[in-house]
Amino acid sequence: MKKIKLIKPDDMHLHLRDAIYLKQTVPDAAKRFARAIIMPNLKPPVTSLSAVMAYKQRILAEVPEGTYFEPLMTLYLTEEMTPEIIREGRASGLVSAAKLYPAGVTTNAESGVKSIERMMPIFREMEACGLLLLVHGETSDPTIDIFDREKIFLEELSKLVAACPNLRIVLEHITTRDAVDFVISHPKNMAATITVHHLLLNRNDLLSGGVKPHYYCLPILKRQVHQQALITAAISGDPRFFLGTDSAPHAISQKECASGCAGIYSAHAAIELYAQVFEAHNALDKLENFASRYGAAFYGLPENKEIITLVKRPWRVPKHMIFGEASLVPLYADQEIGWSLATDLEE
Ligand code: DOR
Ligand code: ZN
């Protein structure tokens, strides 16, 4: 049977949420990933070092015994952030990056940043102390067409790059050819994460033949040409593009309603689905670098020691997953995935 071995990957963009959600989100991630960059858009957002520390402890409490999983924590940037918190977060080693959400741009982004200009002292401090900036790259201008919000934001990002040329930036969950080109044309200090749902789906999957609320995420799925550009970037072997799932659980009641939340849950099958995409494009040999090396290198982390094995054996994703009192429809619900984790087959 066909098998592939990989250095245990890192998920460089993950929403674990909190409370009861951690009981499922943490074991799902820890099975597949040795480390993950944990998003701070909780309610209220994670804006202080004490909140970072407490959240990290809540996550670690749910790591299954015998499993190594390191949550790499992030700070949520508001306009009240201070250079001291940035400096202290970096110096303590507790914080791996800070996340910029333009205000209101996505789930729990209400407390985000209204003016990049006003944040310059923070970005200068991050540049000076070497803390990474993670960017939700969409304009929050509601008059801009939702399909153009990433492209338009890149103009703002250019100004920030020019003002802080040594700031290390990860453009998160890119969705367009424009973002791929932007990263390639800024070779210094710039990288991007690519989700598995943006590799697997385009806006026809979301909108054609009936609206699919479980495919609604932000940035929204784009045209097929953009999906193709993301696939090309992911399998290119360019170390500036690496794995970040943006897996984000939302209960069915929050998705199947008049104003549904953005977010797709993929942590239950993430590496298996990336393997499926890479295989479909004859690029399985590129998967390990994308999933296990390039992200770590950009973050200045050592390679993970553990190995995972994927086996070419199909399994069917459940229709629903139970999260405490909530139930959720995961990515690929009731569909077959060609690759299994060897550890799942042993269970
Ligand atoms: O689809 C998304 N869900 N995109 C985001 O930017 C946030 C995330 C979430 O927090 O649920
Ligand atoms: Zn996210």
CSV table of C-alpha atoms and ligand atoms in Angstrom, one decimal:
chain,number,residue,atom,x,y,z
A,1,MET,CA,0.0,0.0,0.0
A,2,LYS,CA,1.2,3.5,-0.9
A,3,LYS,CA,2.6,5.4,2.1
A,4,ILE,CA,4.3,8.7,2.7
A,5,LYS,CA,6.3,9.7,5.7
A,6,LEU,CA,6.6,13.4,6.6
A,7,ILE,CA,8.3,15.3,9.4
A,8,LYS,CA,5.3,16.1,11.6
A,9,PRO,CA,3.9,19.3,10.0
A,10,ASP,CA,3.2,22.7,11.6
A,11,ASP,CA,-0.1,24.5,11.1
A,12,MET,CA,0.9,28.2,10.8
A,13,HIS,CA,-2.6,29.5,11.1
A,14,LEU,CA,-5.2,27.9,13.4
A,15,HIS,CA,-8.3,28.9,15.3
A,16,LEU,CA,-8.9,26.6,18.3
A,17,ARG,CA,-11.5,28.8,19.9
A,18,ASP,CA,-12.1,28.3,23.6
A,19,ALA,CA,-13.9,26.4,26.4
A,20,ILE,CA,-15.7,23.3,25.2
A,21,TYR,CA,-14.3,23.7,21.6
A,22,LEU,CA,-10.8,23.0,22.9
A,23,LYS,CA,-11.8,19.4,23.7
A,24,GLN,CA,-12.1,18.6,20.0
A,25,THR,CA,-10.0,21.3,18.3
A,26,VAL,CA,-6.8,20.6,20.3
A,27,PRO,CA,-6.7,16.8,19.8
A,28,ASP,CA,-7.6,17.1,16.1
A,29,ALA,CA,-4.7,19.5,15.5
A,30,ALA,CA,-2.3,17.7,17.8
A,31,LYS,CA,-2.7,14.4,15.9
A,32,ARG,CA,-1.5,16.0,12.7
A,33,PHE,CA,0.7,19.0,13.7
A,34,ALA,CA,3.6,19.3,16.1
A,35,ARG,CA,3.1,23.0,16.5
A,36,ALA,CA,0.5,25.6,15.5
A,37,ILE,CA,0.2,29.3,15.4
A,38,ILE,CA,-2.9,30.0,17.5
A,39,MET,CA,-5.1,32.9,16.4
A,40,PRO,CA,-6.1,35.4,19.1
A,41,ASN,CA,-9.5,36.4,17.9
A,42,LEU,CA,-11.4,35.2,21.0
A,43,LYS,CA,-14.2,37.1,22.7
A,44,PRO,CA,-12.7,39.2,24.2
A,45,PRO,CA,-9.5,39.2,22.0
A,46,VAL,CA,-6.2,38.1,23.4
A,47,THR,CA,-4.5,41.5,23.9
A,48,SER,CA,-2.3,41.1,27.0
A,49,LEU,CA,0.5,38.8,28.0
A,50,SER,CA,-1.6,37.5,30.9
A,51,ALA,CA,-4.4,36.6,28.5
A,52,VAL,CA,-1.9,34.8,26.2
A,53,MET,CA,-0.5,32.8,29.1
A,54,ALA,CA,-3.9,31.8,30.4
A,55,TYR,CA,-5.1,30.8,26.9
A,56,LYS,CA,-2.0,28.8,26.3
A,57,GLN,CA,-2.6,26.9,29.6
A,58,ARG,CA,-6.2,26.1,28.6
A,59,ILE,CA,-4.9,24.7,25.3
A,60,LEU,CA,-2.2,22.6,26.9
A,61,ALA,CA,-4.7,21.1,29.3
A,62,GLU,CA,-6.5,19.5,26.3
A,63,VAL,CA,-3.4,18.0,24.6
A,64,PRO,CA,-3.9,14.2,24.8
A,65,GLU,CA,-1.4,12.4,27.0
A,66,GLY,CA,1.6,11.1,25.2
A,67,THR,CA,1.2,13.6,22.3
A,68,TYR,CA,3.6,16.5,21.8
A,69,PHE,CA,1.9,19.7,20.7
A,70,GLU,CA,3.2,23.2,21.1
A,71,PRO,CA,0.8,26.0,20.7
A,72,LEU,CA,2.6,29.1,19.4
A,73,MET,CA,0.8,32.1,20.8
A,74,THR,CA,-0.1,35.4,19.2
A,75,LEU,CA,-1.3,38.8,20.3
A,76,TYR,CA,-4.3,40.5,18.8
A,77,LEU,CA,-3.4,44.1,17.7
A,78,THR,CA,-5.8,46.8,18.8
A,79,GLU,CA,-5.1,50.5,18.7
A,80,GLU,CA,-4.5,50.3,22.5
A,81,MET,CA,-1.6,47.9,22.0
A,82,THR,CA,1.7,49.3,23.4
A,83,PRO,CA,5.3,48.9,22.3
A,84,GLU,CA,6.1,47.7,25.8
A,85,ILE,CA,3.7,44.7,25.5
A,86,ILE,CA,5.3,43.8,22.1
A,87,ARG,CA,8.8,44.1,23.5
A,88,GLU,CA,8.0,42.1,26.6
A,89,GLY,CA,6.1,39.4,24.6
A,90,ARG,CA,9.0,38.9,22.3
A,91,ALA,CA,11.6,39.0,25.1
A,92,SER,CA,9.7,36.5,27.2
A,93,GLY,CA,9.4,34.0,24.3
A,94,LEU,CA,5.7,33.7,25.1
A,95,VAL,CA,4.6,35.3,21.9
A,96,SER,CA,5.5,34.2,18.4
A,97,ALA,CA,3.7,36.9,16.4
A,98,ALA,CA,1.1,39.6,16.5
A,99,LYS,CA,-2.0,39.6,14.3
A,100,LEU,CA,-3.4,42.5,12.4
A,101,TYR,CA,-7.1,42.4,11.7
A,102,PRO,CA,-8.4,45.4,9.9
A,103,ALA,CA,-11.4,46.4,12.1
A,104,GLY,CA,-14.6,44.4,11.3
A,105,VAL,CA,-13.0,42.5,8.5
A,106,THR,CA,-14.0,39.0,9.8
A,107,THR,CA,-15.1,37.0,12.8
A,108,ASN,CA,-14.3,38.7,16.1
A,109,ALA,CA,-12.4,41.5,14.3
A,110,GLU,CA,-14.5,44.3,15.7
A,111,SER,CA,-11.6,45.4,18.0
A,112,GLY,CA,-9.1,45.3,15.2
A,113,VAL,CA,-7.2,48.2,13.6
A,114,LYS,CA,-9.0,51.2,12.0
A,115,SER,CA,-5.8,53.1,11.0
A,116,ILE,CA,-2.6,51.4,10.0
A,117,GLU,CA,-1.0,54.8,10.2
A,118,ARG,CA,-1.8,55.0,14.0
A,119,MET,CA,-0.2,51.6,14.5
A,120,MET,CA,3.2,52.7,13.1
A,121,PRO,CA,4.9,52.8,16.6
A,122,ILE,CA,3.8,49.2,17.1
A,123,PHE,CA,5.1,48.1,13.7
A,124,ARG,CA,8.4,49.9,14.3
A,125,GLU,CA,8.8,48.1,17.6
A,126,MET,CA,8.0,44.8,16.0
A,127,GLU,CA,10.5,45.5,13.3
A,128,ALA,CA,13.2,46.4,15.9
A,129,CYS,CA,12.6,43.4,18.2
A,130,GLY,CA,12.0,40.9,15.4
A,131,LEU,CA,8.4,39.9,16.2
A,132,LEU,CA,6.5,38.7,13.1
A,133,LEU,CA,3.4,40.5,11.9
A,134,LEU,CA,0.5,38.3,10.7
A,135,VAL,CA,-1.9,40.0,8.4
A,136,HIS,CA,-5.5,39.3,7.6
A,137,GLY,CA,-5.1,40.9,4.1
A,138,GLU,CA,-8.4,42.4,3.3
A,139,THR,CA,-9.6,46.0,3.3
A,140,SER,CA,-12.3,46.7,5.8
A,141,ASP,CA,-13.8,49.3,3.5
A,142,PRO,CA,-17.4,48.1,3.1
A,143,THR,CA,-17.8,49.8,-0.2
A,144,ILE,CA,-15.2,47.6,-1.8
A,145,ASP,CA,-16.6,44.5,-3.5
A,146,ILE,CA,-16.0,41.5,-1.3
A,147,PHE,CA,-14.1,39.7,-4.1
A,148,ASP,CA,-11.7,42.6,-4.5
A,149,ARG,CA,-10.9,43.2,-0.8
A,150,GLU,CA,-7.7,41.3,-0.8
A,151,LYS,CA,-6.3,42.9,-3.9
A,152,ILE,CA,-7.2,46.4,-2.7
A,153,PHE,CA,-5.6,45.7,0.7
A,154,LEU,CA,-2.3,44.9,-1.0
A,155,GLU,CA,-1.9,48.6,-1.8
A,156,GLU,CA,-2.0,49.5,1.9
A,157,LEU,CA,0.4,46.6,2.7
A,158,SER,CA,2.9,48.0,0.1
A,159,LYS,CA,3.0,51.2,2.1
A,160,LEU,CA,3.6,49.4,5.3
A,161,VAL,CA,6.4,47.3,3.7
A,162,ALA,CA,8.0,50.5,2.4
A,163,ALA,CA,7.9,52.1,5.8
A,164,CYS,CA,9.2,49.1,7.7
A,165,PRO,CA,11.4,47.2,5.3
A,166,ASN,CA,12.8,44.9,8.0
A,167,LEU,CA,9.4,43.9,9.4
A,168,ARG,CA,8.8,40.2,8.9
A,169,ILE,CA,5.3,39.7,7.5
A,170,VAL,CA,3.1,36.7,6.9
A,171,LEU,CA,0.2,37.4,4.6
A,172,GLU,CA,-2.4,34.9,5.9
A,173,HIS,CA,-4.7,32.6,3.9
A,174,ILE,CA,-4.0,34.2,0.5
A,175,THR,CA,-6.8,33.7,-2.0
A,176,THR,CA,-5.7,35.5,-5.2
A,177,ARG,CA,-3.1,35.5,-8.0
A,178,ASP,CA,-2.5,39.1,-7.0
A,179,ALA,CA,-1.5,38.1,-3.5
A,180,VAL,CA,0.8,35.3,-4.9
A,181,ASP,CA,2.4,37.9,-7.2
A,182,PHE,CA,2.7,40.4,-4.3
A,183,VAL,CA,4.6,37.9,-2.1
A,184,ILE,CA,6.9,36.9,-5.0
A,185,SER,CA,7.6,40.6,-5.8
A,186,HIS,CA,8.6,41.4,-2.2
A,187,PRO,CA,11.3,38.9,-1.7
A,188,LYS,CA,12.6,40.4,1.6
A,189,ASN,CA,10.8,39.4,4.8
A,190,MET,CA,7.5,38.4,3.2
A,191,ALA,CA,5.7,35.0,3.2
A,192,ALA,CA,2.2,33.6,2.9
A,193,THR,CA,0.1,30.8,4.3
A,194,ILE,CA,-2.3,28.8,2.1
A,195,THR,CA,-5.4,27.0,3.4
A,196,VAL,CA,-6.5,23.6,2.1
A,197,HIS,CA,-10.0,24.9,1.5
A,198,HIS,CA,-8.7,27.6,-0.9
A,199,LEU,CA,-6.7,24.9,-2.7
A,200,LEU,CA,-9.7,22.6,-3.0
A,201,LEU,CA,-12.6,25.0,-3.7
A,202,ASN,CA,-13.5,28.1,-5.7
A,203,ARG,CA,-16.5,30.4,-5.7
A,204,ASN,CA,-18.6,28.1,-7.9
A,205,ASP,CA,-18.4,25.5,-5.1
A,206,LEU,CA,-19.8,28.2,-2.8
A,207,LEU,CA,-22.4,29.8,-5.0
A,208,SER,CA,-23.4,27.6,-7.9
A,209,GLY,CA,-26.2,25.1,-7.7
A,210,GLY,CA,-27.3,26.4,-4.3
A,211,VAL,CA,-25.5,28.5,-1.6
A,212,LYS,CA,-23.3,26.3,0.6
A,213,PRO,CA,-22.9,28.1,3.9
A,214,HIS,CA,-20.3,25.6,5.1
A,215,TYR,CA,-18.0,26.9,2.3
A,216,TYR,CA,-18.4,30.5,3.4
A,217,CYS,CA,-15.0,31.7,4.8
A,218,LEU,CA,-13.0,34.9,4.7
A,219,PRO,CA,-11.3,35.8,2.5
A,220,ILE,CA,-14.1,34.5,0.4
A,221,LEU,CA,-13.5,31.8,-2.2
A,222,LYS,CA,-12.4,33.3,-5.5
A,223,ARG,CA,-12.5,32.4,-9.2
A,224,GLN,CA,-10.9,29.3,-10.5
A,225,VAL,CA,-7.9,31.2,-12.0
A,226,HIS,CA,-7.1,32.3,-8.5
A,227,GLN,CA,-7.5,28.8,-7.0
A,228,GLN,CA,-5.1,27.6,-9.7
A,229,ALA,CA,-2.5,30.4,-8.8
A,230,LEU,CA,-2.6,29.2,-5.2
A,231,ILE,CA,-2.1,25.6,-6.2
A,232,THR,CA,0.8,26.6,-8.4
A,233,ALA,CA,2.4,28.6,-5.5
A,234,ALA,CA,1.8,25.8,-3.0
A,235,ILE,CA,3.5,23.1,-5.2
A,236,SER,CA,6.2,25.4,-6.5
A,237,GLY,CA,8.8,24.7,-3.9
A,238,ASP,CA,9.1,28.4,-3.1
A,239,PRO,CA,9.8,28.5,0.6
A,240,ARG,CA,7.7,31.7,1.0
A,241,PHE,CA,4.5,29.7,0.7
A,242,PHE,CA,3.6,27.3,3.5
A,243,LEU,CA,0.8,25.5,5.3
A,244,GLY,CA,-1.7,27.3,7.4
A,245,THR,CA,-5.2,25.8,7.6
A,246,ASP,CA,-7.3,28.7,9.1
A,247,SER,CA,-9.4,25.8,10.4
A,248,ALA,CA,-12.2,27.6,12.4
A,249,PRO,CA,-15.1,25.8,14.0
A,250,HIS,CA,-18.6,27.3,13.9
A,251,ALA,CA,-21.7,25.5,15.1
A,252,ILE,CA,-24.3,24.6,12.5
A,253,SER,CA,-26.7,27.1,14.0
A,254,GLN,CA,-24.2,29.9,13.3
A,255,LYS,CA,-23.6,28.8,9.7
A,256,GLU,CA,-27.1,27.8,8.6
A,257,CYS,CA,-29.0,31.0,9.4
A,258,ALA,CA,-29.8,34.4,7.9
A,259,SER,CA,-26.4,35.9,8.6
A,260,GLY,CA,-23.9,33.0,8.8
A,261,CYS,CA,-20.4,33.2,10.2
A,262,ALA,CA,-17.3,32.8,8.1
A,263,GLY,CA,-15.1,29.8,8.8
A,264,ILE,CA,-14.4,26.2,7.7
A,265,TYR,CA,-13.4,23.5,10.1
A,266,SER,CA,-10.6,21.4,8.5
A,267,ALA,CA,-8.5,20.3,11.5
A,268,HIS,CA,-10.1,16.8,11.6
A,269,ALA,CA,-8.5,16.0,8.2
A,270,ALA,CA,-6.1,18.8,7.3
A,271,ILE,CA,-2.9,17.0,6.3
A,272,GLU,CA,-4.8,14.2,4.6
A,273,LEU,CA,-6.6,16.8,2.4
A,274,TYR,CA,-3.4,18.7,1.6
A,275,ALA,CA,-1.9,15.3,0.5
A,276,GLN,CA,-4.9,14.8,-1.7
A,277,VAL,CA,-4.4,18.2,-3.4
A,278,PHE,CA,-0.6,17.7,-3.9
A,279,GLU,CA,-1.2,14.2,-5.2
A,280,ALA,CA,-3.8,15.4,-7.7
A,281,HIS,CA,-1.1,17.8,-9.1
A,282,ASN,CA,1.7,15.2,-9.1
A,283,ALA,CA,3.5,17.1,-6.4
A,284,LEU,CA,3.5,14.8,-3.4
A,285,ASP,CA,7.3,15.2,-3.3
A,286,LYS,CA,6.7,18.9,-2.5
A,287,LEU,CA,4.4,18.3,0.4
A,288,GLU,CA,6.9,17.8,3.2
A,289,ASN,CA,8.7,21.1,2.6
A,290,PHE,CA,5.4,23.0,2.3
A,291,ALA,CA,3.9,21.4,5.4
A,292,SER,CA,6.9,20.8,7.7
A,293,ARG,CA,9.9,22.9,6.7
A,294,TYR,CA,9.1,26.3,5.1
A,295,GLY,CA,6.9,27.6,7.9
A,296,ALA,CA,9.3,26.6,10.6
A,297,ALA,CA,12.2,28.2,8.7
A,298,PHE,CA,10.3,31.5,8.3
A,299,TYR,CA,9.5,31.5,12.0
A,300,GLY,CA,13.1,30.6,12.9
A,301,LEU,CA,12.0,27.3,14.5
A,302,PRO,CA,13.9,24.0,14.5
A,303,GLU,CA,12.6,21.0,12.4
A,304,ASN,CA,10.2,18.8,14.3
A,305,LYS,CA,11.6,15.5,15.4
A,306,GLU,CA,8.5,13.3,15.1
A,307,ILE,CA,7.5,11.7,11.8
A,308,ILE,CA,3.9,11.0,10.7
A,309,THR,CA,2.9,8.4,8.1
A,310,LEU,CA,0.0,8.9,5.6
A,311,VAL,CA,-1.4,5.7,4.0
A,312,LYS,CA,-3.3,5.6,0.8
A,313,ARG,CA,-6.5,4.2,2.3
A,314,PRO,CA,-9.8,6.0,1.9
A,315,TRP,CA,-12.0,7.0,4.8
A,316,ARG,CA,-15.3,8.9,5.0
A,317,VAL,CA,-15.6,12.1,6.9
A,318,PRO,CA,-18.6,12.1,9.3
A,319,LYS,CA,-21.6,14.2,8.4
A,320,HIS,CA,-21.4,16.1,11.7
A,321,MET,CA,-19.0,16.5,14.5
A,322,ILE,CA,-20.2,17.1,18.1
A,323,PHE,CA,-18.6,20.0,20.1
A,324,GLY,CA,-20.2,19.8,23.5
A,325,GLU,CA,-23.8,21.0,22.9
A,326,ALA,CA,-23.0,22.2,19.4
A,327,SER,CA,-22.7,20.2,16.3
A,328,LEU,CA,-20.7,21.2,13.3
A,329,VAL,CA,-20.3,20.3,9.6
A,330,PRO,CA,-16.6,19.7,8.9
A,331,LEU,CA,-14.9,20.2,5.6
A,332,TYR,CA,-15.5,17.2,3.3
A,333,ALA,CA,-18.4,16.1,5.4
A,334,ASP,CA,-19.8,12.7,4.2
A,335,GLN,CA,-17.1,12.6,1.4
A,336,GLU,CA,-14.2,10.3,1.0
A,337,ILE,CA,-10.6,11.3,1.5
A,338,GLY,CA,-7.9,9.1,-0.2
A,339,TRP,CA,-5.3,9.4,2.6
A,340,SER,CA,-5.4,8.2,6.2
A,341,LEU,CA,-3.1,8.8,9.1
A,342,ALA,CA,-1.4,5.5,9.9
A,343,THR,CA,-2.2,6.1,13.6
A,344,ASP,CA,-5.9,6.3,12.8
A,345,LEU,CA,-5.7,2.9,11.1
A,346,GLU,CA,-4.1,1.4,14.2
A,347,GLU,CA,-6.9,2.6,16.5
B,1,DOR,O1,-13.2,32.2,7.6
B,1,DOR,C1,-12.7,32.7,8.5
B,1,DOR,N1,-12.9,32.4,9.8
B,1,DOR,N2,-11.8,33.7,8.3
B,1,DOR,C2,-11.3,34.4,9.2
B,1,DOR,O2,-10.6,35.3,8.9
B,1,DOR,C3,-11.6,34.2,10.6
B,1,DOR,C4,-12.1,32.8,10.9
B,1,DOR,C5,-12.7,32.7,12.2
B,1,DOR,O3,-12.2,33.2,13.2
B,1,DOR,O4,-13.7,32.0,12.3
B,2,ZN,ZN,-7.9,32.9,10.5
